[in-house]
Coordinates of C-alpha atoms in Angstrom, one line a residue:
M1 CA -19.2 -45.4 -6.3
N2 CA -15.9 -43.7 -7.2
F3 CA -16.9 -41.1 -9.7
R4 CA -13.3 -40.3 -10.5
N5 CA -13.2 -43.6 -12.3
I6 CA -16.1 -42.5 -14.6
I7 CA -14.1 -39.6 -16.0
K8 CA -10.7 -41.3 -16.0
P9 CA -9.2 -41.0 -19.5
Y10 CA -9.2 -44.7 -20.5
P11 CA -8.1 -45.6 -24.0
S12 CA -10.8 -45.1 -26.6
P13 CA -11.2 -45.3 -30.4
I14 CA -9.9 -41.7 -30.6
I15 CA -7.1 -42.0 -28.0
T16 CA -4.7 -44.8 -29.1
G17 CA -1.1 -45.1 -29.9
R18 CA -1.9 -45.3 -33.6
G19 CA -4.3 -42.5 -33.9
I20 CA -8.0 -42.7 -34.6
D21 CA -9.2 -46.3 -34.7
L22 CA -12.9 -46.3 -35.6
D23 CA -15.4 -48.4 -37.6
F24 CA -15.1 -46.1 -40.6
P25 CA -17.9 -47.7 -42.6
M26 CA -20.4 -47.1 -39.8
L27 CA -19.1 -43.6 -39.2
A28 CA -19.2 -42.7 -42.9
G29 CA -22.8 -44.0 -43.3
C30 CA -24.0 -41.9 -40.3
L31 CA -22.1 -38.8 -41.4
A32 CA -23.7 -39.1 -44.9
L33 CA -27.1 -39.2 -43.3
L34 CA -26.2 -36.2 -41.1
G35 CA -25.0 -34.2 -44.1
L36 CA -28.1 -35.1 -46.1
G37 CA -30.2 -34.1 -43.2
L38 CA -28.6 -30.7 -42.9
V39 CA -29.2 -30.1 -46.6
M40 CA -32.8 -31.2 -46.5
I41 CA -33.5 -29.2 -43.3
T42 CA -32.1 -26.1 -45.1
S43 CA -34.4 -26.6 -48.0
A44 CA -37.5 -27.9 -46.3
S45 CA -37.5 -25.2 -43.6
S46 CA -36.7 -22.1 -45.6
E47 CA -40.3 -20.9 -46.1
V48 CA -41.3 -21.5 -42.5
A49 CA -38.1 -19.9 -41.2
A50 CA -38.6 -16.8 -43.4
V51 CA -42.1 -16.3 -42.0
Q52 CA -41.4 -17.1 -38.3
S53 CA -38.0 -15.3 -38.0
G54 CA -37.4 -13.3 -41.2
N55 CA -34.3 -15.4 -41.9
T56 CA -34.6 -18.3 -44.4
L57 CA -31.6 -19.9 -42.7
Y58 CA -32.9 -19.7 -39.2
M59 CA -33.8 -23.4 -38.8
M60 CA -30.6 -24.5 -40.6
I61 CA -28.5 -22.5 -38.1
R62 CA -30.3 -24.1 -35.2
H63 CA -30.0 -27.5 -36.7
L64 CA -26.3 -26.9 -37.2
V65 CA -25.9 -25.9 -33.5
Y66 CA -27.6 -29.2 -32.6
L67 CA -25.4 -31.1 -35.0
V68 CA -22.2 -29.7 -33.3
I69 CA -23.6 -30.6 -29.9
G70 CA -24.5 -34.0 -31.2
L71 CA -21.0 -34.6 -32.6
G72 CA -19.6 -33.5 -29.2
A73 CA -21.9 -36.0 -27.5
C74 CA -20.7 -38.7 -29.9
I75 CA -17.0 -38.0 -29.0
V76 CA -17.8 -38.1 -25.2
T77 CA -19.7 -41.4 -25.4
M78 CA -16.8 -42.9 -27.4
M79 CA -14.4 -42.1 -24.5
I80 CA -16.5 -43.8 -21.8
P81 CA -15.9 -47.6 -21.3
I82 CA -18.9 -49.8 -21.8
A83 CA -18.4 -51.2 -18.3
T84 CA -19.2 -47.8 -16.9
W85 CA -22.5 -47.7 -18.7
Q86 CA -23.2 -51.1 -17.3
R87 CA -22.5 -50.0 -13.7
L88 CA -24.7 -46.9 -14.1
G89 CA -27.7 -48.7 -15.7
W90 CA -29.9 -48.5 -12.6
L91 CA -29.1 -44.7 -12.1
M92 CA -30.1 -44.2 -15.8
L93 CA -33.4 -46.0 -15.2
I94 CA -34.2 -43.7 -12.2
G95 CA -33.2 -40.7 -14.3
A96 CA -35.5 -41.8 -17.1
F97 CA -38.4 -42.1 -14.8
G98 CA -37.6 -38.7 -13.3
L99 CA -37.5 -37.0 -16.7
L100 CA -40.8 -38.6 -17.8
I101 CA -42.5 -37.5 -14.6
M102 CA -41.1 -34.0 -14.8
V103 CA -42.4 -33.5 -18.4
I104 CA -46.0 -34.1 -17.4
L105 CA -45.9 -31.7 -14.4
P106 CA -47.6 -28.4 -15.0
G107 CA -45.1 -25.5 -15.1
I108 CA -42.2 -27.8 -16.1
G109 CA -43.4 -29.6 -19.2
R110 CA -43.9 -27.5 -22.3
E111 CA -46.9 -28.1 -24.5
V112 CA -46.4 -28.2 -28.3
N113 CA -49.2 -29.2 -30.7
G114 CA -51.3 -30.5 -27.9
S115 CA -48.7 -32.8 -26.3
M116 CA -46.5 -32.3 -23.2
R117 CA -43.4 -33.9 -24.6
W118 CA -40.8 -31.2 -23.9
I119 CA -38.9 -29.5 -21.1
G120 CA -37.9 -26.0 -21.9
F121 CA -34.5 -24.6 -21.3
G122 CA -34.6 -21.1 -22.6
A123 CA -34.7 -21.2 -26.4
F124 CA -34.1 -24.9 -26.4
N125 CA -36.5 -27.8 -25.8
V126 CA -35.4 -31.2 -24.5
Q127 CA -37.6 -34.2 -25.3
P128 CA -37.2 -36.7 -22.3
S129 CA -38.7 -39.6 -24.3
E130 CA -35.6 -39.7 -26.6
I131 CA -33.3 -39.9 -23.5
A132 CA -35.5 -42.4 -21.7
K133 CA -35.6 -44.9 -24.7
V134 CA -31.8 -45.1 -24.7
F135 CA -31.6 -45.4 -20.9
V136 CA -34.1 -48.3 -20.9
V137 CA -32.0 -50.1 -23.5
I138 CA -28.9 -49.8 -21.3
Y139 CA -30.8 -50.9 -18.2
L140 CA -32.4 -53.9 -20.0
A141 CA -29.1 -55.0 -21.4
G142 CA -27.7 -55.1 -17.9
Y143 CA -30.7 -57.1 -16.7
L144 CA -30.3 -59.6 -19.5
V145 CA -26.7 -60.2 -18.5
R146 CA -27.4 -60.5 -14.8
R147 CA -30.5 -62.7 -15.2
Q148 CA -29.6 -64.6 -18.3
K149 CA -30.5 -68.0 -17.1
E150 CA -33.6 -66.8 -15.4
V151 CA -34.8 -65.0 -18.6
R152 CA -34.3 -68.1 -20.7
E153 CA -35.8 -70.7 -18.3
S154 CA -38.5 -69.1 -16.1
W155 CA -41.6 -67.0 -16.6
M156 CA -40.6 -64.8 -13.7
G157 CA -37.4 -63.8 -15.4
F158 CA -39.5 -63.0 -18.5
F159 CA -42.0 -60.8 -16.7
K160 CA -39.7 -58.9 -14.4
P161 CA -38.6 -56.4 -17.1
F162 CA -42.3 -55.4 -17.6
I163 CA -42.5 -54.2 -14.0
V164 CA -40.2 -51.4 -15.3
L165 CA -41.4 -51.1 -18.9
L166 CA -45.1 -50.9 -18.3
P167 CA -45.0 -47.9 -15.9
M168 CA -42.6 -46.1 -18.3
A169 CA -44.9 -46.8 -21.2
G170 CA -47.8 -45.4 -19.1
L171 CA -45.8 -42.2 -18.5
L172 CA -45.1 -41.9 -22.3
L173 CA -48.8 -42.3 -23.0
M174 CA -49.7 -39.6 -20.6
E175 CA -47.8 -37.0 -22.7
P176 CA -49.1 -38.5 -25.0
D177 CA -46.3 -40.1 -27.2
F178 CA -47.7 -43.2 -28.7
G179 CA -45.0 -43.5 -31.3
A180 CA -42.2 -43.4 -28.7
T181 CA -44.0 -46.0 -26.6
V182 CA -44.3 -48.4 -29.6
V183 CA -40.6 -48.0 -30.5
M184 CA -39.4 -48.5 -26.9
M185 CA -41.5 -51.6 -26.3
G186 CA -40.6 -53.0 -29.7
A187 CA -36.9 -52.6 -29.0
A188 CA -37.3 -54.1 -25.6
A189 CA -39.2 -57.1 -27.0
A190 CA -36.5 -57.7 -29.6
M191 CA -33.8 -57.5 -27.0
L192 CA -35.7 -60.1 -24.8
F193 CA -36.0 -62.4 -27.9
L194 CA -32.3 -62.1 -28.6
G195 CA -31.6 -62.6 -24.9
G196 CA -33.0 -66.1 -25.2
V197 CA -36.7 -65.8 -24.3
G198 CA -38.5 -69.0 -25.7
L199 CA -40.6 -68.8 -28.8
F200 CA -43.8 -69.5 -26.9
R201 CA -43.3 -66.8 -24.4
F202 CA -42.2 -64.4 -27.1
T203 CA -45.3 -65.2 -29.2
L204 CA -47.5 -64.6 -26.1
M205 CA -45.8 -61.2 -25.6
V206 CA -46.5 -60.2 -29.2
V207 CA -50.1 -61.2 -29.0
L208 CA -50.6 -59.2 -25.8
A209 CA -48.8 -56.3 -27.3
V210 CA -51.1 -56.3 -30.4
A211 CA -54.1 -56.5 -28.1
A212 CA -52.8 -53.6 -26.0
V213 CA -52.2 -51.4 -29.1
T214 CA -55.7 -52.2 -30.3
V215 CA -57.2 -51.1 -27.0
L216 CA -55.0 -48.0 -26.9
V217 CA -56.1 -47.0 -30.4
Q218 CA -59.8 -47.4 -29.6
A219 CA -59.5 -45.6 -26.3
Q220 CA -58.7 -42.2 -27.9
P221 CA -61.0 -40.9 -30.7
Y222 CA -58.1 -39.0 -32.5
R223 CA -56.1 -42.2 -32.8
M224 CA -59.1 -44.1 -34.2
A225 CA -59.7 -41.2 -36.6
R226 CA -56.1 -41.4 -37.8
L227 CA -56.4 -45.2 -38.3
I228 CA -59.5 -44.8 -40.4
T229 CA -58.3 -41.8 -42.4
F230 CA -54.9 -43.3 -43.5
T231 CA -56.7 -46.2 -45.3
D232 CA -58.4 -43.6 -47.5
P233 CA -57.0 -40.1 -46.9
W234 CA -58.7 -38.7 -50.0
S235 CA -62.1 -39.2 -48.4
D236 CA -61.3 -36.2 -46.2
Q237 CA -58.4 -34.6 -47.9
F238 CA -59.0 -31.2 -46.4
G239 CA -59.6 -32.5 -42.9
S240 CA -58.1 -35.4 -41.1
G241 CA -56.4 -36.7 -44.3
Y242 CA -54.8 -33.4 -45.3
Q243 CA -51.3 -34.1 -44.1
L244 CA -51.1 -37.5 -45.7
T245 CA -52.6 -36.4 -49.0
Q246 CA -50.1 -33.5 -49.2
A247 CA -47.2 -36.0 -48.5
L248 CA -48.5 -38.2 -51.3
I249 CA -48.6 -35.3 -53.7
A250 CA -45.0 -34.6 -52.8
F251 CA -44.0 -38.1 -53.7
G252 CA -46.0 -37.9 -57.0
R253 CA -44.4 -34.6 -58.0
G254 CA -40.9 -36.0 -57.4
E255 CA -41.2 -38.8 -60.0
W256 CA -37.9 -40.5 -60.8
L257 CA -35.3 -37.8 -60.4
G258 CA -37.2 -35.1 -58.5
V259 CA -37.9 -31.4 -59.1
G260 CA -34.5 -30.3 -58.0
L261 CA -33.0 -29.4 -54.7
G262 CA -34.8 -26.4 -53.2
N263 CA -37.6 -26.5 -55.7
S264 CA -40.3 -28.2 -53.5
V265 CA -43.7 -26.7 -53.7
Q266 CA -45.2 -28.7 -50.8
K267 CA -42.8 -27.1 -48.3
Q268 CA -44.5 -23.8 -49.0
F269 CA -47.1 -24.3 -46.3
Y270 CA -49.0 -27.1 -48.1
L271 CA -47.4 -29.9 -46.1
P272 CA -47.4 -29.4 -42.3
E273 CA -44.2 -30.3 -40.4
A274 CA -42.3 -30.4 -43.7
H275 CA -38.9 -30.1 -41.9
T276 CA -39.6 -32.5 -39.0
D277 CA -41.9 -35.5 -39.3
F278 CA -42.4 -35.2 -43.1
V279 CA -38.9 -34.2 -44.2
F280 CA -38.7 -37.5 -46.2
S281 CA -41.7 -36.4 -48.3
V282 CA -39.9 -33.2 -49.2
L283 CA -36.7 -35.2 -50.0
A284 CA -38.8 -37.5 -52.3
E285 CA -40.2 -34.4 -54.1
E286 CA -36.8 -32.8 -54.6
L287 CA -34.6 -35.8 -55.2
G288 CA -37.2 -38.3 -56.6
V289 CA -37.4 -42.0 -56.4
V290 CA -33.7 -42.4 -57.0
G291 CA -32.8 -40.1 -54.1
S292 CA -35.4 -41.7 -51.8
L293 CA -34.0 -45.2 -52.5
C294 CA -30.5 -44.1 -51.9
T295 CA -31.5 -42.6 -48.6
V296 CA -33.3 -45.8 -47.6
A297 CA -30.2 -47.8 -48.6
L298 CA -28.1 -45.6 -46.3
F299 CA -30.5 -46.3 -43.4
V300 CA -30.5 -50.0 -44.1
F301 CA -26.7 -50.0 -44.2
V302 CA -26.4 -48.1 -40.8
C303 CA -29.0 -50.3 -39.1
V304 CA -27.6 -53.6 -40.4
R305 CA -24.1 -52.4 -39.4
G306 CA -25.4 -51.7 -35.9
M307 CA -26.8 -55.2 -35.7
Y308 CA -23.4 -56.7 -36.9
I309 CA -21.6 -54.7 -34.2
G310 CA -23.8 -56.4 -31.7
L311 CA -23.0 -59.8 -33.2
W312 CA -19.3 -59.1 -33.1
A313 CA -19.6 -58.1 -29.5
E314 CA -21.5 -61.3 -28.7
K315 CA -18.8 -63.4 -30.4
A316 CA -16.2 -61.6 -28.3
K317 CA -18.3 -62.6 -25.2
Q318 CA -19.1 -59.0 -24.4
Y319 CA -22.8 -59.7 -23.9
F320 CA -23.8 -56.4 -22.3
A321 CA -22.3 -54.5 -25.2
A322 CA -24.0 -56.8 -27.6
Y323 CA -27.4 -56.3 -26.1
V324 CA -26.9 -52.5 -26.1
A325 CA -25.9 -52.5 -29.8
Y326 CA -29.0 -54.6 -30.6
G327 CA -31.3 -52.4 -28.6
L328 CA -29.9 -49.1 -30.2
S329 CA -30.2 -50.6 -33.6
F330 CA -33.8 -51.6 -33.0
L331 CA -34.6 -48.1 -31.8
W332 CA -33.3 -46.7 -35.1
I333 CA -35.1 -49.4 -37.1
G334 CA -38.4 -48.8 -35.4
Q335 CA -38.3 -45.0 -35.9
F336 CA -37.1 -45.4 -39.5
L337 CA -39.9 -47.9 -40.4
I338 CA -42.6 -45.8 -38.6
N339 CA -41.5 -42.5 -40.1
I340 CA -41.2 -43.8 -43.7
G341 CA -44.4 -45.8 -43.3
V342 CA -46.3 -42.7 -42.3
N343 CA -44.8 -40.6 -45.1
V344 CA -45.8 -43.1 -47.8
G345 CA -49.2 -43.8 -46.3
L346 CA -48.6 -47.4 -45.0
L347 CA -49.1 -46.4 -41.4
P348 CA -51.4 -43.9 -39.6
T349 CA -50.0 -40.4 -39.2
K350 CA -47.7 -40.3 -36.1
G351 CA -45.3 -37.7 -34.9
L352 CA -42.0 -39.5 -34.9
T353 CA -38.7 -38.0 -36.2
L354 CA -36.5 -39.7 -38.8
P355 CA -33.2 -40.5 -37.2
F356 CA -30.3 -38.3 -38.3
L357 CA -32.5 -36.5 -40.9
S358 CA -35.4 -34.7 -39.2
Y359 CA -35.2 -31.3 -37.5
G360 CA -35.2 -31.7 -33.7
G361 CA -32.4 -31.2 -31.2
S362 CA -33.1 -34.0 -28.8
S363 CA -33.5 -36.6 -31.5
L364 CA -30.3 -35.5 -33.3
V365 CA -28.1 -35.3 -30.2
I366 CA -29.3 -38.7 -28.9
C367 CA -28.7 -40.3 -32.3
C368 CA -25.2 -39.0 -32.3
A369 CA -24.6 -40.2 -28.8
C370 CA -25.9 -43.7 -29.8
L371 CA -23.5 -43.6 -32.7
G372 CA -20.7 -43.0 -30.2
L373 CA -21.8 -45.9 -28.1
L374 CA -21.9 -48.2 -31.2
L375 CA -18.4 -47.1 -32.3
R376 CA -17.1 -47.8 -28.7
I377 CA -18.7 -51.2 -28.7
E378 CA -17.2 -52.1 -32.0
W379 CA -13.7 -51.0 -30.9
E380 CA -13.9 -52.9 -27.6
S381 CA -15.1 -56.1 -29.2
R382 CA -12.4 -55.9 -32.0
T383 CA -9.5 -55.1 -29.7
H384 CA -10.7 -57.0 -26.6
L385 CA -9.7 -53.9 -24.7
G386 CA -11.6 -51.0 -23.2
S387 CA -12.4 -52.5 -19.8
E388 CA -11.3 -50.4 -17.0
E389 CA -10.2 -53.5 -15.0
M390 CA -7.5 -54.2 -17.6
E391 CA -4.0 -52.7 -17.5
F392 CA -3.1 -50.9 -20.7
S393 CA 0.3 -50.2 -22.3
E394 CA 1.4 -48.6 -25.6
S395 CA 2.0 -52.1 -27.0
D396 CA -1.8 -52.9 -26.7
F397 CA -2.4 -50.5 -29.5
A398 CA 0.6 -51.3 -31.8
E399 CA -1.2 -53.5 -34.3
E400 CA -2.7 -52.1 -37.4
P401 CA -6.5 -51.6 -37.2
N402 CA -8.6 -54.1 -39.1
H403 CA -12.0 -52.9 -40.4
G404 CA -12.5 -55.6 -42.9
R405 CA -15.1 -57.6 -41.0

């Protein structure tokens, strides 16, 4: 493999003869979520930061550093041709397995709140599951392109991806990270369905997945306790139901217009993980139902736009790019639905960040990198350029951009 081709400065959405040529609606939606996330992290983490470091802005500063790194990752991914990601899919899969094995090794993985989900690098922690989910999407997209006929017509083509997915799910469960496992397998199932898997085989896969989740929930007492508690958290509001009851109190205090930015009471050590997994509850308390619905609307817009980017790539016959866009969108949709569902009490409590909003360096940087990938896919499908096998000239970029899809 010629690695010089990987870093060759091919034209990109930010290097064209007519300046920056991006999908501005998608970019604006994600930047709005990133800005809102920075504001909410500043508010929700102030009390915790003051006690832990003596500086109420400590978490905000760290989040801002992660945000700058994330925007840098977004720019880098926009400059890499999609064909390059397709060629490196198998290396990414190996890398994903390597990271997930490293994180469960004693002395390498770092335990936080009873889970080995992080690899420490000085003052920063990297969460391999966030990287692995994206790498799986890229590898599976390549498989669906290479084996399209086999996937659509034979059982073997349908089962082959699970030779990779099931061991990876097992590694995630060893951390344990049940939420990441569900999101990854859900995105993979959706990609297989969009890749042409028949309805009968897809239904069978769903039935087996539900059965597997049932077994996994019953296999661990703490998961079973969460499942029982979330149906009636008030029955043990100072025990296993404490986190959910405090989140519901935050929603109740917020009413229609909220108590005002920075005026949350629940963030003052009543609601655990107020700036990470339950930041949406603090948002609901401070901005009310109106602010919560506007935030949900932003998420819906970004996720639907991501799906449309996949559709546009598919219409342009760029099938690998289309499957990647679908997969990344489903990763966001899965995390969004689970996190919001947990916050409002529709799902059992599960540690899963809210994309673009929650405090967490790995999640934020990977979300920004995924945004860069989606922007690159949209640009390549719209211009029919971006492939390194093509010869480019200044005239290729002379037309005015058209974002009115």
